[in-house]
Coordinates of C-alpha atoms and ligand atoms in Angstrom, one line a residue:
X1088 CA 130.6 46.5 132.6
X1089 CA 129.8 42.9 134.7
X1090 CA 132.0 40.1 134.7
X1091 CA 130.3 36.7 132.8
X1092 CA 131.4 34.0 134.8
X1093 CA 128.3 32.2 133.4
X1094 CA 130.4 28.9 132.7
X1095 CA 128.9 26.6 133.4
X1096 CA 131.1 24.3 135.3
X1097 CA 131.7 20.4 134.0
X1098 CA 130.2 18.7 137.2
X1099 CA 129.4 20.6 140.2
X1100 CA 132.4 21.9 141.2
X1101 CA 133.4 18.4 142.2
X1102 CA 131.5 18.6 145.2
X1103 CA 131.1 14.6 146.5
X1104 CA 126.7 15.1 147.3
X1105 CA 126.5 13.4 150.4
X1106 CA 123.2 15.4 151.5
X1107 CA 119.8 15.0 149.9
X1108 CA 117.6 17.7 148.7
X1109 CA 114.0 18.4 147.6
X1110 CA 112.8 21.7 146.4
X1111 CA 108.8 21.8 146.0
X1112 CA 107.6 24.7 144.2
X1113 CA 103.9 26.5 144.3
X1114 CA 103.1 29.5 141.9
X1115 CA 104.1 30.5 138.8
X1116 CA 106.8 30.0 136.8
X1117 CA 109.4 32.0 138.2
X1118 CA 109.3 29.9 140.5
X1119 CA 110.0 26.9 139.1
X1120 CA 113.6 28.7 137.3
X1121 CA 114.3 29.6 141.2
X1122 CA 113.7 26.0 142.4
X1123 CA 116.3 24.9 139.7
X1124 CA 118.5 28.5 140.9
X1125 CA 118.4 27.2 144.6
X1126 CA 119.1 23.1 143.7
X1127 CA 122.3 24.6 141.7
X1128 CA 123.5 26.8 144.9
X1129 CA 123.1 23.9 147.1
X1130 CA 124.9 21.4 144.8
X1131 CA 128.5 22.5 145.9
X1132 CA 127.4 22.3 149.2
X1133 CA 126.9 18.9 148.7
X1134 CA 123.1 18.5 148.1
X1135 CA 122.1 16.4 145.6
X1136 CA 118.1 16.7 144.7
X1137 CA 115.8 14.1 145.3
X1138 CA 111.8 13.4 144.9
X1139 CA 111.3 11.7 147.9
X1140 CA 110.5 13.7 151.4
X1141 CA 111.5 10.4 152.8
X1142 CA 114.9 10.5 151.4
X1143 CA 115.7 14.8 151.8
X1144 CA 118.0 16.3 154.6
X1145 CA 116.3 19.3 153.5
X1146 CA 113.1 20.2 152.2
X1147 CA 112.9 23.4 150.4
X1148 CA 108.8 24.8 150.2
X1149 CA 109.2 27.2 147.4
X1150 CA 106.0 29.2 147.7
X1151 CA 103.3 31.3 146.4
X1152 CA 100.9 34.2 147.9
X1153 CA 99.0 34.9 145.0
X1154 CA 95.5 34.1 146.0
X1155 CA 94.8 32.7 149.7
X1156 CA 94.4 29.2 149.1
X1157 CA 97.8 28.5 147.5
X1158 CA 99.1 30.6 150.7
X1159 CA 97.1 28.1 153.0
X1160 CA 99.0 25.2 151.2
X1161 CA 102.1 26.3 152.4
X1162 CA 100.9 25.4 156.2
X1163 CA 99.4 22.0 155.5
X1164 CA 102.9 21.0 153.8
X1165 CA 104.7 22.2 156.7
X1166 CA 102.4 20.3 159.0
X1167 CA 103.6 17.1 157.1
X1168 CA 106.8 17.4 157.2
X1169 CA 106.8 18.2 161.0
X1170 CA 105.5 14.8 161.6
X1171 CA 108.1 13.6 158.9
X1172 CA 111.0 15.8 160.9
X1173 CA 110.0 14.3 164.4
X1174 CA 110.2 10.7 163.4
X1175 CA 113.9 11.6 161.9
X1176 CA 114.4 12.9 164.7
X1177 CA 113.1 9.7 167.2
X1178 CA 115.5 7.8 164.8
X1179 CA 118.4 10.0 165.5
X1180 CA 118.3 11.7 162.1
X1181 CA 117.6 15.2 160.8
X1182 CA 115.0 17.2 158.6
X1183 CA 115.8 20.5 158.4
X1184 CA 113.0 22.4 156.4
X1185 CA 112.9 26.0 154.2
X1186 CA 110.5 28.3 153.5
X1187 CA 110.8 30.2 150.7
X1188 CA 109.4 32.0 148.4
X1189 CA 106.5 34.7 148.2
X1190 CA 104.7 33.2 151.3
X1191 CA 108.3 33.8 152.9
X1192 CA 108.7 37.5 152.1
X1193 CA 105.3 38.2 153.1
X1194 CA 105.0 36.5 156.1
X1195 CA 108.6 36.4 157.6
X1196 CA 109.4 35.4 161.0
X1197 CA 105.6 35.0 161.9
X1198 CA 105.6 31.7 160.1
X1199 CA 108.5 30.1 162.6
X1200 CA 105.6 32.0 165.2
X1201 CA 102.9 29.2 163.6
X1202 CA 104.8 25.9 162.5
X1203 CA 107.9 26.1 164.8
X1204 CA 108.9 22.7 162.7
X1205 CA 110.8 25.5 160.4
X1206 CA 114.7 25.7 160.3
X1207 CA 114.4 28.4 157.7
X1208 CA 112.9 31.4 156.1
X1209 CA 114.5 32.5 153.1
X1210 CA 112.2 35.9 150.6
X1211 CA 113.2 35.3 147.1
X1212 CA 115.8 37.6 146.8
X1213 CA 118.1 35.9 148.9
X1214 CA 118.7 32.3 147.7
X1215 CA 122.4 33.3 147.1
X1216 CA 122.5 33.2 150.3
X1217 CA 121.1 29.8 151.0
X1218 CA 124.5 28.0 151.7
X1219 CA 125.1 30.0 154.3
X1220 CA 121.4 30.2 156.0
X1221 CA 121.6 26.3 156.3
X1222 CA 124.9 26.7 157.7
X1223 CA 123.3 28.8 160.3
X1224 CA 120.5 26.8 160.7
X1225 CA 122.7 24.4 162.4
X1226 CA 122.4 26.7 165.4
X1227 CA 118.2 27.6 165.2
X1228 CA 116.0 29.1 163.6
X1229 CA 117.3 31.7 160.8
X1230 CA 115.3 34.6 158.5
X1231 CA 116.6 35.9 155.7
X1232 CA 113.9 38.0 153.6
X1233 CA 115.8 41.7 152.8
X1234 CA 115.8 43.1 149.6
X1235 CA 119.6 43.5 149.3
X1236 CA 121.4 46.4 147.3
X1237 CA 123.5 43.8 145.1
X1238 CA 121.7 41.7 142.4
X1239 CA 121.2 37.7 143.6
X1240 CA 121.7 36.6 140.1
X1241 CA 125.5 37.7 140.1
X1242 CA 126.1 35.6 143.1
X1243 CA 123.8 32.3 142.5
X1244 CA 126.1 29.6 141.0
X1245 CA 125.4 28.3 137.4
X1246 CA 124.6 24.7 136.6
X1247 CA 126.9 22.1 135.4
X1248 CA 125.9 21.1 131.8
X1249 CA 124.8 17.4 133.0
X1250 CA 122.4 19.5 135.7
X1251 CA 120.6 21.4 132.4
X1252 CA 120.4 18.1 130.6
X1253 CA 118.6 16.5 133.4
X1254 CA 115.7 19.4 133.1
X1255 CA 114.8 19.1 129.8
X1256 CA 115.2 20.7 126.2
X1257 CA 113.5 23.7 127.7
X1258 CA 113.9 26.4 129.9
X1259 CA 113.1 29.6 131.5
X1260 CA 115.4 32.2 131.8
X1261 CA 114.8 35.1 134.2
X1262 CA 115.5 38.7 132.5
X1263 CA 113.5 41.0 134.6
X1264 CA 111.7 40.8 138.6
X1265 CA 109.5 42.3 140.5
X1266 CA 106.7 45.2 139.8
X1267 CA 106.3 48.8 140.2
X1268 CA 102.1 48.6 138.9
X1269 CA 101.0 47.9 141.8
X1270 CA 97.2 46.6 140.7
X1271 CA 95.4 47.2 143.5
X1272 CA 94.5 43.0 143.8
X1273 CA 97.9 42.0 143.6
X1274 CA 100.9 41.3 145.8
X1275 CA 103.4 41.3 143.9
X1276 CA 105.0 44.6 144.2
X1277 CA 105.2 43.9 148.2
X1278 CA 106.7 40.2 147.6
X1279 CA 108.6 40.4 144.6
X1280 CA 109.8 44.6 145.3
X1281 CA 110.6 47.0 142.6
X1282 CA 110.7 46.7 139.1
X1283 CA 114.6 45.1 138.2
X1284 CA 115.8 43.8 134.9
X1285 CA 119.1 41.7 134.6
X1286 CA 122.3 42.8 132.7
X1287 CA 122.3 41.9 129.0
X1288 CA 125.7 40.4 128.9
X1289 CA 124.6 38.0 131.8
X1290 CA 121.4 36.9 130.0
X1291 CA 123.2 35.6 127.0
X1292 CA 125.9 34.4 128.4
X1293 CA 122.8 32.1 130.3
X1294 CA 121.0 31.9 127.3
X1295 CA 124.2 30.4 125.4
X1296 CA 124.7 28.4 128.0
X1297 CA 121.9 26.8 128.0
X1298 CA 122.0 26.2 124.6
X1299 CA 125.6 24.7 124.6
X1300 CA 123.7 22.2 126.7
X1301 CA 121.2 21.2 124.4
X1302 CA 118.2 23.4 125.5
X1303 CA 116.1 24.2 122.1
X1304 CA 113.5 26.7 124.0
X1305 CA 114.0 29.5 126.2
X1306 CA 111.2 31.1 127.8
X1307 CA 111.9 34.7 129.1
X1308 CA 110.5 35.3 132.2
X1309 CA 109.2 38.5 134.4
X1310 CA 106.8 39.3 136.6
X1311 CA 106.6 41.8 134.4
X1312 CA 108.8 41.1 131.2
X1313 CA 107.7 43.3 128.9
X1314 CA 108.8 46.2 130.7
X1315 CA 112.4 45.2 130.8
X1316 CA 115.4 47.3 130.2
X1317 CA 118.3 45.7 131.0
X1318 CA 122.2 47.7 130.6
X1319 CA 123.9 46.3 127.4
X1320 CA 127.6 47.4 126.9
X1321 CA 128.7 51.1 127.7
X1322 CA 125.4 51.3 130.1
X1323 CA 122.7 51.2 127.2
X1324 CA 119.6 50.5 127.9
X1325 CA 118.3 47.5 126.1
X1326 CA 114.4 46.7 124.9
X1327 CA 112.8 43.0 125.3
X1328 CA 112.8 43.4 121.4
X1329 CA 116.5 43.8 121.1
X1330 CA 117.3 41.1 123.5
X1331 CA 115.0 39.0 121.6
X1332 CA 116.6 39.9 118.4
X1333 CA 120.4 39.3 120.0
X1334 CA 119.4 36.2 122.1
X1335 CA 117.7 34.5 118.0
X1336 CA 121.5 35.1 116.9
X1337 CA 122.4 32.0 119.2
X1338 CA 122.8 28.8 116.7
X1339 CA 121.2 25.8 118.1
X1340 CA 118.6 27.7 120.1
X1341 CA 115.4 26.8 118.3
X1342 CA 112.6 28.9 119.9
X1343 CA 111.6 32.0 122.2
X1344 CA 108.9 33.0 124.3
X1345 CA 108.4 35.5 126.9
X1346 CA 106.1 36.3 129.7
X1347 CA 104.0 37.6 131.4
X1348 CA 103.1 40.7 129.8
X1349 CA 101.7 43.8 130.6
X1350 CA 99.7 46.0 128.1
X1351 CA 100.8 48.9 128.7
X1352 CA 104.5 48.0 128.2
X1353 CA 104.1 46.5 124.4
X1354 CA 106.2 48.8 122.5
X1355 CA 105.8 49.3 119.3
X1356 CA 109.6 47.5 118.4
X1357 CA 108.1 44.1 120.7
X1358 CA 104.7 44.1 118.3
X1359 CA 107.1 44.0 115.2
X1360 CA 109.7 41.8 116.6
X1361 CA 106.5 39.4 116.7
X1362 CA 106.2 39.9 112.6
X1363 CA 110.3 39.7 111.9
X1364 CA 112.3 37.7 114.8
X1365 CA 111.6 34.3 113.0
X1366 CA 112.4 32.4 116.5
X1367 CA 110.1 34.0 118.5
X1368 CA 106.4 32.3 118.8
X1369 CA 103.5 33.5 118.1
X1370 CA 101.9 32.7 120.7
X1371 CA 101.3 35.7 123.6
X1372 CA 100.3 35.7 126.9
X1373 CA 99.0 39.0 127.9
X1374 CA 96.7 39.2 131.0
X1375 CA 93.7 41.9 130.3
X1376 CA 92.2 40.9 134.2
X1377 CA 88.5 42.4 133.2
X1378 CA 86.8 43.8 130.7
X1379 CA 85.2 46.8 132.4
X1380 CA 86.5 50.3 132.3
X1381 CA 85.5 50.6 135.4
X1382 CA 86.5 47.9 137.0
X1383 CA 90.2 48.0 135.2
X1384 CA 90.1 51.7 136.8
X1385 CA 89.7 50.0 140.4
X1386 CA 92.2 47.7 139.5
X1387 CA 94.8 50.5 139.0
X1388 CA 95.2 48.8 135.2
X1389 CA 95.9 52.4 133.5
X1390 CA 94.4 51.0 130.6
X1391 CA 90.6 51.1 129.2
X1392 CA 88.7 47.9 127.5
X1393 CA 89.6 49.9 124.4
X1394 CA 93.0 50.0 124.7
X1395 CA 93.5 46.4 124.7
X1396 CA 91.2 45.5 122.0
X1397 CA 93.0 47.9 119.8
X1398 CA 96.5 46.9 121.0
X1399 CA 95.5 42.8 120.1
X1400 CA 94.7 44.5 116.5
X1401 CA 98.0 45.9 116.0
X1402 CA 99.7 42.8 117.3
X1403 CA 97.4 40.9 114.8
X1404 CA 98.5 43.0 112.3
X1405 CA 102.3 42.5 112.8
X1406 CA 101.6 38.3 113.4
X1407 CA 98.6 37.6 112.0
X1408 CA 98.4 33.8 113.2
X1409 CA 99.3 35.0 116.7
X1410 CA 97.5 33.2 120.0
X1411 CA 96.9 35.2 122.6
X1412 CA 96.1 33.9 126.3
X1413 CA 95.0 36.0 129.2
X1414 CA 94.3 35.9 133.0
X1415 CA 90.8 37.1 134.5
X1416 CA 89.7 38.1 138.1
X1417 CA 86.1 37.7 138.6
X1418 CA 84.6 39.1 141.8
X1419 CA 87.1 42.3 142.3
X1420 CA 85.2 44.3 144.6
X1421 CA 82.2 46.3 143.5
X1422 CA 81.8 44.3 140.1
X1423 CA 77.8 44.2 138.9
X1424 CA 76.4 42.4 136.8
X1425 CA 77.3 45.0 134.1
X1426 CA 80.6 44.5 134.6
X1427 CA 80.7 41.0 134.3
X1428 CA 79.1 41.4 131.3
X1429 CA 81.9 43.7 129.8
X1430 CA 84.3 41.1 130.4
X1431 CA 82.6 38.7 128.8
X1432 CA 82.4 41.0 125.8
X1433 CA 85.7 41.6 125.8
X1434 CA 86.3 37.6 125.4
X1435 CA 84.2 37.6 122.5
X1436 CA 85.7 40.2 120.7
X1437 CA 89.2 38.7 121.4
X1438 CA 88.6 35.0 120.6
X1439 CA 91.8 33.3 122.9
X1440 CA 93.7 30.6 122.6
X1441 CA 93.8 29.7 126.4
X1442 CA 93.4 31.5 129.3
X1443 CA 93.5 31.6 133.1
X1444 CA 91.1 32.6 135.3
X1445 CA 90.5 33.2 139.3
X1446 CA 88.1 34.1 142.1
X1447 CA 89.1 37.5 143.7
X1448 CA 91.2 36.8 146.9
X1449 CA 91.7 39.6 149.0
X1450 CA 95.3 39.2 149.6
X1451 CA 96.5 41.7 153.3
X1452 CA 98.2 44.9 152.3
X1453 CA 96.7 45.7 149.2
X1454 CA 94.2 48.3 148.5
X1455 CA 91.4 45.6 147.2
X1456 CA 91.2 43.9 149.8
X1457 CA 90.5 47.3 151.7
X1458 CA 87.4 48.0 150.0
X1459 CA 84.1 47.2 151.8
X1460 CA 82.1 46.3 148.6
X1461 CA 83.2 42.5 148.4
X1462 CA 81.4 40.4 145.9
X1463 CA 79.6 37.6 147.7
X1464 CA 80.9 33.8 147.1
X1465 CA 78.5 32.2 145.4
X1466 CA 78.2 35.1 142.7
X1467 CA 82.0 35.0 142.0
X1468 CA 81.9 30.7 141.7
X1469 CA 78.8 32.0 138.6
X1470 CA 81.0 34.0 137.0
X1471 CA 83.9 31.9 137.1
X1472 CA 81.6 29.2 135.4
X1473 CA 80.0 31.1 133.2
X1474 CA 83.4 32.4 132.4
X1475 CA 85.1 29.5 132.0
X1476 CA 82.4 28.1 129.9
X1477 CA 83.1 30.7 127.4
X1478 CA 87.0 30.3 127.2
X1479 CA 87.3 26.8 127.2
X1480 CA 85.1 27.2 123.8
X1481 CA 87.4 29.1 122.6
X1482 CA 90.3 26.9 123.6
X1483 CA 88.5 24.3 121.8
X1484 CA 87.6 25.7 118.6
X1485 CA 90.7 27.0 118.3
X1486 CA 92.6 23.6 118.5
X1487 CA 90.0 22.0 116.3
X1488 CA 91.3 24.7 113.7
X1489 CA 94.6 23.3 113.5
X1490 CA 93.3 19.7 112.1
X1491 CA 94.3 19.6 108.9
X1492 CA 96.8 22.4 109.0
X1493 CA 100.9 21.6 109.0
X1494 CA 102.4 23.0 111.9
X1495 CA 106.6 23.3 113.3
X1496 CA 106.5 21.0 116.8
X1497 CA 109.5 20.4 119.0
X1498 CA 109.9 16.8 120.3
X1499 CA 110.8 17.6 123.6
X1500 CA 110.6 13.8 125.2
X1501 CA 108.6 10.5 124.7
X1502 CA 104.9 10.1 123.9
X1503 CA 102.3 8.8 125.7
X1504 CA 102.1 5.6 124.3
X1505 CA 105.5 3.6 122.3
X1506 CA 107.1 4.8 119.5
X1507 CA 105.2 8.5 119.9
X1508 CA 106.9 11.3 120.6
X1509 CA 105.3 14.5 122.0
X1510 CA 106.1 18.3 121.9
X1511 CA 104.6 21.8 121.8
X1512 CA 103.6 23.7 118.4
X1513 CA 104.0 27.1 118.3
X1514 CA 101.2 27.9 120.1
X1515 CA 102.0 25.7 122.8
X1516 CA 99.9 23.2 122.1
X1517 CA 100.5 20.1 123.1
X1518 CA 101.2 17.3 120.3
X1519 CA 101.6 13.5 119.6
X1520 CA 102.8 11.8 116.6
X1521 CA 104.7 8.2 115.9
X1522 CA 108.0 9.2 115.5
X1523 CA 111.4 7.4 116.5
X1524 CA 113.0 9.2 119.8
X1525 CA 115.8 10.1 118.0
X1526 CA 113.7 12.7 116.8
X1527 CA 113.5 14.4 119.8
X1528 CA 115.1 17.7 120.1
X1529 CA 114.2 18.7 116.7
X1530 CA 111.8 21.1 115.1
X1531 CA 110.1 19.0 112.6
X1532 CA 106.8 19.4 110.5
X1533 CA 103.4 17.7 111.7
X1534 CA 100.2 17.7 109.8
X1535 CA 97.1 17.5 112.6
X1536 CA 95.2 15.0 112.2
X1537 CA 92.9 14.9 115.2
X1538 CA 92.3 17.2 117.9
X1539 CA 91.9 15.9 121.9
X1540 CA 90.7 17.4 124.7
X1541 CA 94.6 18.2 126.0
X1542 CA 96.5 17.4 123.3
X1543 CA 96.6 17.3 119.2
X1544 CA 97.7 14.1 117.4
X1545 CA 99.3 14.6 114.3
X1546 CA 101.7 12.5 111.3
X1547 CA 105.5 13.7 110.2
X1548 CA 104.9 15.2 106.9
X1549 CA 106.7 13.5 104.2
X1550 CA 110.1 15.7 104.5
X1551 CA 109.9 15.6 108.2
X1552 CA 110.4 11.4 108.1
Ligands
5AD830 N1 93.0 37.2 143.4 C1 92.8 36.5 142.3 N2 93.6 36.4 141.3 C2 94.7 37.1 141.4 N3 95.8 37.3 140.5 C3 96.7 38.1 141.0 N4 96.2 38.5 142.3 C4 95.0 37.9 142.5 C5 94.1 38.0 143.5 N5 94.3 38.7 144.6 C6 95.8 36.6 139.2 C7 95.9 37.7 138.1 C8 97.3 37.5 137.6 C9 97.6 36.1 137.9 C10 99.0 35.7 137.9 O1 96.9 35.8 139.1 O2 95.0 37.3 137.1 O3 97.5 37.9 136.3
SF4_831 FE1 103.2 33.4 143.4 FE2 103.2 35.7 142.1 FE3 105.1 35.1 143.9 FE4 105.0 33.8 141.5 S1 105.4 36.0 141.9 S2 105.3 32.9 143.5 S3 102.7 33.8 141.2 S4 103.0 35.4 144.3

């Protein structure tokens, strides 16, 4: 059984922050719950967080490799803040600058080889180990991109409860990392490694945590989430579904989400927890990437076109008000016409609530971007528009269905203009009504009374007042 020493201390350790810090993260969100996982290390070192490059003794990149360009960004930052570091340096100051992340694990020591501006390297499994590195850092260059045996989440230090309240009313939570899938466009097995899910005891210890600080939302989150199985007491392997069902017991925590999602991992006991666990949205992400059995066969999906049509039924049938949101890949090698065609079928048939959607990138090292039937540029940029066309409908239509409906929101902060406040429905919609700010932090009922481009505008029902 693991030790929960997931207490959050009072202030950070009492550590006088004499040092500045800036953490810039790329990607997804697991990314942005490690940016707030490395600013928490670093605090008892001293490091205090700051928005300003100007300002930062050291600027974390937190990056992403998921498609090329958001890889390319990583260089142009870093070519910035050399210019920044050498006029530190001409007035007898320092800069020392980070690179981690998923551009980190994948490209390792070559990226000190092209921007020599870089004190350190540090792959995402490692940010324990942070303190240290910068220590080190002192003396040149240092990389630091293993996968090591013992699980960074048992050694990364946990935020004071004034640090939580700083970052909002909510939050993600990291249960499970990494992939074992391996789709044949994606990187993530290679950046993120193997398939790992957190201890249960840990997660609600952080969970609670959070909580005791005033966080009303959690959002679980894995690269693969759905799959998790995390050891409960006596070595038991726990279900998403039953740490759903134990993390709803916490009082004060108002809301749960999860993602991302694979199809092939929702069990049975996760489709019901969406009809029964009263806490958890409705509201699923759960990325189908094409609608083609034969391009979901190159993409090493396991599943057909089928499969996830009749899947969305059953999870309809458990939550019938459910959104669902997904990510597509046009271009993937060898895609006709045909193909595309099937995917926009598939869109049809589903009707989403949002979704994402991307230009093939051949990313090194995976078996896509081996194959010598690449789809040529300007036919991926037509599909993406004619794609997009289609699911921004969608998107539409399906806010315009709310107006006139009464819907749960949590007031997370102020609203755009005085004496609004704004929040998220349960589909993660974005709402507006006049409200006071005291209201903020609850869960109250709005009735929609006009639908925006971005967000809904809606009025405190009578009760809610
Ligand atoms: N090219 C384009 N999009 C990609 N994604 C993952 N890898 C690639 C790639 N090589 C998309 C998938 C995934 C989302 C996070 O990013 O749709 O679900
Ligand atoms: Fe980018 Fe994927 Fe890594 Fe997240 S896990 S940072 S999206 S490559």
């Amino acid at each position: 059984m693991v030790k929960t020493d997931w207490t959050p201390a009072p202030s950070d350790q009492g550590a006088k922050a004499t040092k500045k810090l800036l953490v810039k993260s790329f990607g997804c969100q697991m990314n942005v719950y490690d940016a707030a996982r490395m600013a928490d290390v670093l605090a008892p070192e001293g490091f205090s967080e700051t928005a300003a490059p100007e300002d930062a003794d050291l600027v974390i990149l937190n990056t992403c490799h998921i498609r090329e360009k958001a890889s390319e960004k990583v260089f142009s930052e870093l070519g910035r803040l050399r210019r920044l570091k050498e006029e530190r340096r001409a007035e007898g100051k320092d800069l020392r600058i980070a690179v981690a992340g998923c551009v980190a694990q994948a490209e390792g020591g070559e990226i000190l080889r092209k921007q020599r501006a870089v004190d350190i390297v540090v792959g995402p499994q490692s940010y324990h180990r942070l303190p240290e590195l910068v220590r080190l850092a002192a003396d040149g260059p240092v990389i630091d991109t293993d996968f090591p045996v013992e699980d960074k989440f048992n050694h990364l230090t946990p935020p004071s409860e004034d640090r939580i309240r700083t970052r909002g009313l909510t939050a993600f939570l990291t249960v499970q990392e990494g992939c074992d899938k391996f789709c044949s466009f994606c990187v993530v097995p290679y950046t993120r490694g193997a398939e790992a899910s957190r201890d249960v005891e840990r997660i609600v210890a952080e969970a609670e945590a959070l909580t005791r600080a005033g966080v009303r939302e959690i959002t679980l989150l894995g690269q693969n989430v759905n799959a998790f199985h995390g050891r409960g007491e006596s070595n038991e392997v726990w279900s998403l579904a039953r740490l759903i069902e134990r993390l709803s017991e916490i009082d004060g925590l108002a809301r749960l989400r999860y993602t991302t999602s694979h199809p092939n991992d929702m069990t049975d006991d996760l489709i019901r927890a969406h009809g029964e666990a009263a806490k958890l949205m409705p509201f699923l992400h759960l990325p189908v990437q094409s609608g083609s059995d034969r391009i979901l066969a190159a993409m090493n999906r396991k599943h057909r076109a089928e499969d996830y049509l009749r899947l969305v039924e059953k999870i309809r049938a458990a939550r019938p008000d459910i959104a669902l949101s997904s990510d597509f890949i046009v271009g993937f090698p060898g895609e006709t016409d045909e193909d595309f065609e099937a995917t926009l079928a598939l869109i049809r048939a589903v009707d989403f609530a949002s979704t994402f959607y991307f230009k093939y990138s051949p990313r090194p090292g995976t078996p896509g971007a081996e194959r010598e039937d690449h789809v040529a540029e300007e036919v991926k940029a037509e599909r993406l528009a004619r794609l997009g066309e289609k699911v921004e409908a969608q998107r539409q239509a399906f806010n315009r269905a709310l107006v006139g409906r009464t819907v749960d929101v949590l007031f997370e902060k102020p609203g755009r203009r005085p004496g609004q406040i704004a929040g998220k429905s349960p589909y993660l919609q974005a709402v507006q009504a006049d409200g006071p700010d005291s209201m903020i932090g609850d869960v109250a009922a709005v009735e929609i009374v006009e639908c925006g481009s971005n967000s809904l505008f809606g009025r405190l029902t009578e009760e809610a007042r």
